[in-house]
PDB file of C-alpha atoms in Angstrom:
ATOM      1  CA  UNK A1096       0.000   0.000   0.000  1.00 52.00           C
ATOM      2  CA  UNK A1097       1.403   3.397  -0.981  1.00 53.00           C
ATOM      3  CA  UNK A1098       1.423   6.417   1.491  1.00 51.00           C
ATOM      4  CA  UNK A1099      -1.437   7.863  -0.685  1.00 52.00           C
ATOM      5  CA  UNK A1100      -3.723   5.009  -0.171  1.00 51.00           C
ATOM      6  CA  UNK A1101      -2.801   4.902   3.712  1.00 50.00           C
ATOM      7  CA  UNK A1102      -3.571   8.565   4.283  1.00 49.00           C
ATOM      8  CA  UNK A1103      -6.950   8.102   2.609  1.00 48.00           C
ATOM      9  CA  UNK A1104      -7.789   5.124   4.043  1.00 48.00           C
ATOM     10  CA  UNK A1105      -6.669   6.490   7.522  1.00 46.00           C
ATOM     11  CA  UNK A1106      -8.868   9.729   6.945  1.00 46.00           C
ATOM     12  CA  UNK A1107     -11.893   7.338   6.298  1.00 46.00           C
ATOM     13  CA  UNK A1108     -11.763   5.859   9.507  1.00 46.00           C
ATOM     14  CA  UNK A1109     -11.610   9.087  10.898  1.00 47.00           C
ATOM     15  CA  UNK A1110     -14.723  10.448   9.078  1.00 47.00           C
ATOM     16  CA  UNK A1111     -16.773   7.060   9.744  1.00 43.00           C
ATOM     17  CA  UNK A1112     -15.967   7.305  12.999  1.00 44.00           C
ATOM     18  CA  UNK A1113     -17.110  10.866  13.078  1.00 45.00           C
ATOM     19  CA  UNK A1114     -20.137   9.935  10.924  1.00 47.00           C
ATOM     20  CA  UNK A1115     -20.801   6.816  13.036  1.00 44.00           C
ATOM     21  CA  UNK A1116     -20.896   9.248  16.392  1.00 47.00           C
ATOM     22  CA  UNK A1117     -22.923  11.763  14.908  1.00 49.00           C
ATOM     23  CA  UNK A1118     -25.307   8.699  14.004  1.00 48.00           C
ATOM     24  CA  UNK A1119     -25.517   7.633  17.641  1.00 49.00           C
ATOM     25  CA  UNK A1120     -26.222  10.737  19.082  1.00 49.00           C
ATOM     26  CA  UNK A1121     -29.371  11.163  16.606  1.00 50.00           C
ATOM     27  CA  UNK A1122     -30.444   7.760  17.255  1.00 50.00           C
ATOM     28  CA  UNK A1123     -30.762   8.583  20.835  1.00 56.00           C
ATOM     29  CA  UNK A1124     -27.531   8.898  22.206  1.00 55.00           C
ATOM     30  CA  UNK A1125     -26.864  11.736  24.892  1.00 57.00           C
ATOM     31  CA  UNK A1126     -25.710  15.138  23.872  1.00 53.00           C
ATOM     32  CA  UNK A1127     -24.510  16.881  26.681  1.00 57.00           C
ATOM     33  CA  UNK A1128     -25.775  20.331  25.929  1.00 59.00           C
ATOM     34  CA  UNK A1129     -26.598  23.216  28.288  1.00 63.00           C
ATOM     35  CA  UNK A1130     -30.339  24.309  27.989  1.00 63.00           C
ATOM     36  CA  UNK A1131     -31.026  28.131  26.479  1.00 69.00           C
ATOM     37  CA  UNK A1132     -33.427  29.972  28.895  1.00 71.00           C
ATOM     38  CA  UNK A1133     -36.567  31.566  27.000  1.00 84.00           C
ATOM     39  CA  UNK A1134     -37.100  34.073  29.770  1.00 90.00           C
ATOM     40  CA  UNK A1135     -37.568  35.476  32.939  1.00 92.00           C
ATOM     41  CA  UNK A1136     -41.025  36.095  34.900  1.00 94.00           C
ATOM     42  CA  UNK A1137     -41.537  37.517  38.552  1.00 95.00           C
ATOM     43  CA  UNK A1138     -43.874  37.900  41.033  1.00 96.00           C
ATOM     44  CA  UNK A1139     -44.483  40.190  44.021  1.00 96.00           C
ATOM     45  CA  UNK A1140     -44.508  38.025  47.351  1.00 96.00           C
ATOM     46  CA  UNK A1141     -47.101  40.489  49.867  1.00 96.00           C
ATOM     47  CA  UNK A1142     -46.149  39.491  53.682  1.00 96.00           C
ATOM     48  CA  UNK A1143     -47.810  41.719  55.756  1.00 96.00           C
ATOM     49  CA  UNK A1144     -48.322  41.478  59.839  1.00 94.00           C
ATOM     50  CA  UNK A1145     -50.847  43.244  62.291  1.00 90.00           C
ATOM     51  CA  UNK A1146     -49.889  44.037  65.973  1.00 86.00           C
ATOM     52  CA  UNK A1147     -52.981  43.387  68.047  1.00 86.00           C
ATOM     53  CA  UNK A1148     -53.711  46.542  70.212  1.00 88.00           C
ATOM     54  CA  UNK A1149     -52.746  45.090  73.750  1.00 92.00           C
ATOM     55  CA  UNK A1150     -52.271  45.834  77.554  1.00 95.00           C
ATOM     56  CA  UNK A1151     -51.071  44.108  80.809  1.00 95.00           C
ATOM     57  CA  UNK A1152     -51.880  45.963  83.993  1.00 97.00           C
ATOM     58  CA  UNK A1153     -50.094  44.737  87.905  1.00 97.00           C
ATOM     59  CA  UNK A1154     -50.300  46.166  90.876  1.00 98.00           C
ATOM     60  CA  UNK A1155     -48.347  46.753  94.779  1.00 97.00           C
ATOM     61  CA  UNK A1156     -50.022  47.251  97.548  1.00 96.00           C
ATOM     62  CA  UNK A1157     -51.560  50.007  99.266  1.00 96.00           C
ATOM     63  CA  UNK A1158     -50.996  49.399 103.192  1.00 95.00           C
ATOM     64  CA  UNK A1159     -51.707  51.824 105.789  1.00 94.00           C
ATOM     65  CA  UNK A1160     -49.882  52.348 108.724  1.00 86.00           C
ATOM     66  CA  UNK A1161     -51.669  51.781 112.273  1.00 90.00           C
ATOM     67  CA  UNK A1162     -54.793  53.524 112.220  1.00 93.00           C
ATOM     68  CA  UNK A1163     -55.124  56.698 115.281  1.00 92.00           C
ATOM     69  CA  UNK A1164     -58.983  58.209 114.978  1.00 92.00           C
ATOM     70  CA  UNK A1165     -56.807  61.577 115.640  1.00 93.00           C
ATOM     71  CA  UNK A1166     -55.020  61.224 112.615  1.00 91.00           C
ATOM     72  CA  UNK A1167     -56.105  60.693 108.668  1.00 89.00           C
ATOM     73  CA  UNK A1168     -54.202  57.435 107.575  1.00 93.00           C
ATOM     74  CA  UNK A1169     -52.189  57.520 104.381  1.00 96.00           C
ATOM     75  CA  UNK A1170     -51.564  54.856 101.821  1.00 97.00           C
ATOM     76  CA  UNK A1171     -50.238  54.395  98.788  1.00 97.00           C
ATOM     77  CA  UNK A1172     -49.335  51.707  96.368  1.00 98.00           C
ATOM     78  CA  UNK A1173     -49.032  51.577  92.551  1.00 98.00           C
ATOM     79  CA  UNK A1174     -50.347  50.461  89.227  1.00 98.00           C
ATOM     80  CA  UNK A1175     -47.852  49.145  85.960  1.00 97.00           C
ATOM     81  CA  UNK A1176     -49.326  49.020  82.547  1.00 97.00           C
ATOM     82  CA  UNK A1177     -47.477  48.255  79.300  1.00 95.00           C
ATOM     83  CA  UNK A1178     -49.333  48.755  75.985  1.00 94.00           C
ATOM     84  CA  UNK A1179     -48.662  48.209  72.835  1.00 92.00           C
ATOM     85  CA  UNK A1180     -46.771  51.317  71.196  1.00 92.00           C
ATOM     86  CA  UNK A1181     -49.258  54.615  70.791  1.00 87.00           C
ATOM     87  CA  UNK A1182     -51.770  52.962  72.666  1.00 87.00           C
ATOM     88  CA  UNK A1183     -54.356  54.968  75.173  1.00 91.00           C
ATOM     89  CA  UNK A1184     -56.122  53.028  78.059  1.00 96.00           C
ATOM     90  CA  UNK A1185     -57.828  53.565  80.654  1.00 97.00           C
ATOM     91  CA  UNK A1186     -57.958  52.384  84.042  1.00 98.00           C
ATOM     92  CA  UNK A1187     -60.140  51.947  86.892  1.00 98.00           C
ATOM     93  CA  UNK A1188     -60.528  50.906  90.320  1.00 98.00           C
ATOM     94  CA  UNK A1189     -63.764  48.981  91.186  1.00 98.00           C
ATOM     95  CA  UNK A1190     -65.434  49.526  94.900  1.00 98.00           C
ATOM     96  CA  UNK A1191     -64.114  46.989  96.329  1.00 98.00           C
ATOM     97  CA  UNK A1192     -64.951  43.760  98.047  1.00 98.00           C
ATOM     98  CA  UNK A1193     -66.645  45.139 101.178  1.00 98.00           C
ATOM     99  CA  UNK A1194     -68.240  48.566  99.425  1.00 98.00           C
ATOM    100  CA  UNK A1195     -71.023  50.509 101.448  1.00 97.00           C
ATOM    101  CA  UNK A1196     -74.583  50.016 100.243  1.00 97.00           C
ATOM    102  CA  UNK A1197     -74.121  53.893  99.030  1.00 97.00           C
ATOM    103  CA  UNK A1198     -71.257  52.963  97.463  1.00 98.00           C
ATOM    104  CA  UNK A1199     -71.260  52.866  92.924  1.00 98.00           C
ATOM    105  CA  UNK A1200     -69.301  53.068  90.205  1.00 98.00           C
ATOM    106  CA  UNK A1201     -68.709  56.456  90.056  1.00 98.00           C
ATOM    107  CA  UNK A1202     -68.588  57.354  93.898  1.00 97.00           C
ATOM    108  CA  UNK A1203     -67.202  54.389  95.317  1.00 98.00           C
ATOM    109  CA  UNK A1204     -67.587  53.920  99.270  1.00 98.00           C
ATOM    110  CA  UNK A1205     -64.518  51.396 100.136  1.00 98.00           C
ATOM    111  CA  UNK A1206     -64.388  49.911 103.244  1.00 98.00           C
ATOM    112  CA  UNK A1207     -61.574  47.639 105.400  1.00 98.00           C
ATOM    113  CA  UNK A1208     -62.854  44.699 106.970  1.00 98.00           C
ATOM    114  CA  UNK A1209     -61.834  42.723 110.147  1.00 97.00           C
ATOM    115  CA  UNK A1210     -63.948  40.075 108.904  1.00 97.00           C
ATOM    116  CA  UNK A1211     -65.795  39.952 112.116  1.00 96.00           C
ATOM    117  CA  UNK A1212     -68.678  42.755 110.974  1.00 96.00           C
ATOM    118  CA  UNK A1213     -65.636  46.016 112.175  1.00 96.00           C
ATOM    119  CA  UNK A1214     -65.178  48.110 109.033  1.00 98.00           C
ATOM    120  CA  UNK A1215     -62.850  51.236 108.483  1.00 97.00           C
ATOM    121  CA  UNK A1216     -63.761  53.816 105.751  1.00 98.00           C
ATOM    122  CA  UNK A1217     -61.228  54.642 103.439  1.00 98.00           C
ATOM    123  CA  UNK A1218     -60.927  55.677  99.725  1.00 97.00           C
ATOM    124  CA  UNK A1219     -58.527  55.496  96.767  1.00 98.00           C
ATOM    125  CA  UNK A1220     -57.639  58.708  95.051  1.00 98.00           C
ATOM    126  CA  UNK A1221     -55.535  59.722  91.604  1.00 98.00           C
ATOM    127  CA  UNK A1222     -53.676  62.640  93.141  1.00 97.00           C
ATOM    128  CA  UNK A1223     -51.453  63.068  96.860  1.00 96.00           C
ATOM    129  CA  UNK A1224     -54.126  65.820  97.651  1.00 96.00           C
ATOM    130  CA  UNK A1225     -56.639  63.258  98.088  1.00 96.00           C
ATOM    131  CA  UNK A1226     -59.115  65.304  95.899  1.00 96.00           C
ATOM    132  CA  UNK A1227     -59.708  63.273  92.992  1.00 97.00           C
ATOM    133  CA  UNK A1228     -61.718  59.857  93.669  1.00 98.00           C
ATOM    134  CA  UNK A1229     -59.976  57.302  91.379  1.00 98.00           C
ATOM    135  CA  UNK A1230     -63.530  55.061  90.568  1.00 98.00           C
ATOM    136  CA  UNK A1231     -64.595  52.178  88.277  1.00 98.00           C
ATOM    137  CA  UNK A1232     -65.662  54.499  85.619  1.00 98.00           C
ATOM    138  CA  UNK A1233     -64.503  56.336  82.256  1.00 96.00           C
ATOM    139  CA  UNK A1234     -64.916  59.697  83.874  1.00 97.00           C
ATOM    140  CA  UNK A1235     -62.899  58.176  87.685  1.00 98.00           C
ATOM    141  CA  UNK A1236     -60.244  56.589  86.276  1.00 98.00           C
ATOM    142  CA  UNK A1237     -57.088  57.281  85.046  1.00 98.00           C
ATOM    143  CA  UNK A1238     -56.385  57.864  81.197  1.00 97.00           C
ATOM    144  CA  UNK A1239     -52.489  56.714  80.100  1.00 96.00           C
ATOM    145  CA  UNK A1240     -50.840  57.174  76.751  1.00 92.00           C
ATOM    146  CA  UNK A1241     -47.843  54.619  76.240  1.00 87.00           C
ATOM    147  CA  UNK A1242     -44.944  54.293  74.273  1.00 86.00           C
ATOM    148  CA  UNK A1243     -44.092  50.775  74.734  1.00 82.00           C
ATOM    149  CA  UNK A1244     -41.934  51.295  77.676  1.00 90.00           C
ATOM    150  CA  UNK A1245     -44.545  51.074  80.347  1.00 93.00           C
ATOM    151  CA  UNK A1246     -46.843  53.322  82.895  1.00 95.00           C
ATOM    152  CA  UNK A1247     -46.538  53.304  86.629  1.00 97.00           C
ATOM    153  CA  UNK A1248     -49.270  55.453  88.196  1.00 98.00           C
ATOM    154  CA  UNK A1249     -49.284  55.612  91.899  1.00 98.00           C
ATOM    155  CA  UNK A1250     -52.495  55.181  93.910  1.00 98.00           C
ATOM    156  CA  UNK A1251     -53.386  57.080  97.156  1.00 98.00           C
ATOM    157  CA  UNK A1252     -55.282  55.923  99.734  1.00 98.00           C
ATOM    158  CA  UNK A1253     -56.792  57.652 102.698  1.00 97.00           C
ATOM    159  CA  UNK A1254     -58.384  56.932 105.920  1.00 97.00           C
ATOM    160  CA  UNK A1255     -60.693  59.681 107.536  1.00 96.00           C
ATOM    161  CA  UNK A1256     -59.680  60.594 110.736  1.00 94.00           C
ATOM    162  CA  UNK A1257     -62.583  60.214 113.689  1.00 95.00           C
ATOM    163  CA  UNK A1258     -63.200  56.314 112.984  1.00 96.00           C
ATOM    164  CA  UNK A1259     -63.870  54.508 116.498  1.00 93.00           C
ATOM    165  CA  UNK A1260     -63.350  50.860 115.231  1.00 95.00           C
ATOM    166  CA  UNK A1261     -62.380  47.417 117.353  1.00 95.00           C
ATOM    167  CA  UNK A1262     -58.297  46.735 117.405  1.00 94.00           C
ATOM    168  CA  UNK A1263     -57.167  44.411 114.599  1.00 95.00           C
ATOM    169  CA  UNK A1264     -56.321  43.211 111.114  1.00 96.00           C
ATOM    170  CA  UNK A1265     -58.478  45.277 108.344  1.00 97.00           C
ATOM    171  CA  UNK A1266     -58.315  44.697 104.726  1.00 98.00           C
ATOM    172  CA  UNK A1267     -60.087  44.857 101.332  1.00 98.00           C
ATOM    173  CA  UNK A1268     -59.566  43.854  98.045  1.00 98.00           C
ATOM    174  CA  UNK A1269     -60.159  46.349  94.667  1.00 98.00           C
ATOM    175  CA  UNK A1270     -60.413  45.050  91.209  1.00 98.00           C
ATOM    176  CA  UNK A1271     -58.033  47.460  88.676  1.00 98.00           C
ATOM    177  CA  UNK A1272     -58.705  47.346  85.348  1.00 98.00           C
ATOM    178  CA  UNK A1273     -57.408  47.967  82.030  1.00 97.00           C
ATOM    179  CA  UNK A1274     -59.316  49.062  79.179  1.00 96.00           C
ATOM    180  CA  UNK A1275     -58.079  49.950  75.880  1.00 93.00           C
TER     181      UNK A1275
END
């Protein structure tokens, strides 16, 4: 065989083997081949949140020193709210659990108990003056505006002087509440 005949016949293997790959790969070989894109779409994802409108209210107590009929007694205790951020509340101090028969909402008549039928008179006020009546009511309580830090308010009670009562242990229990 010449060098002619080699070459050609060398360059025919080459292009059958060529041919015979290109075969395969239409007959369904794989053709590793990285995909076009045709385009591009979005869409706006809404997320969205609502902050409920919300209080917590505690309380300390109010205790009086030892009562003298010569003397007025003074208490005073306090009141913690936390609201939600901007919010405005309002709150209130109900009459009490052993109230006079007089006694309402608005012009609450509290009364210590010894439990054994003795009462003392006393009453729960917004100011150190003792002047303004802090009641169970929109118009006798105490408006707050807070900015998510928290409110303390104090509360100051008051016993009327004069009050002839038997010797021992008095107390009472007053609902405060929250509204907002």
């Amino acid at each position: 065989m010449n060098m002619n005949n080699r070459n050609i016949s060398f360059l025919s293997s080459r292009s059958l083997l060529l041919t015979a790959a290109v075969s395969g790969l239409a007959l369904g070989g794989t053709l590793w081949v990285k995909p076009a894109f045709a385009g591009t779409e979005t869409s706006n994802l809404s997320v969205s949140a609502t902050v409920a409108n919300s209080c917590a209210i505690t309380t300390s107590p109010a205790s009086f020193n030892s009562y003298n009929p010569n003397y007025d007694g003074t208490a005073m205790g306090t009141i913690q709210a936390n609201c939600s951020t901007g919010s405005s509340a309002t709150i209130t101090l109900g009459q009490g659990a052993n109230a006079a028969s007089v006694s309402t909402d608005a012009s609450p008549s509290r009364r210590l108990s010894n439990g054994s039928g003795g009462f003392l008179n006393y009453n729960l006020y917004q100011d150190s003056t003792a002047t303004l009546i802090w009641g169970n009511t929109n118009g006798t309580g105490v408006v707050i505006n807070d900015t998510g830090t928290g409110v303390t308010k104090s509360v100051y009670g008051k016993i009327p002087l004069g009050q002839n009562v038997p010797a021992g242990s008095y107390t009472d229990t007053v609902v405060a509440t929250i509204t907002f």
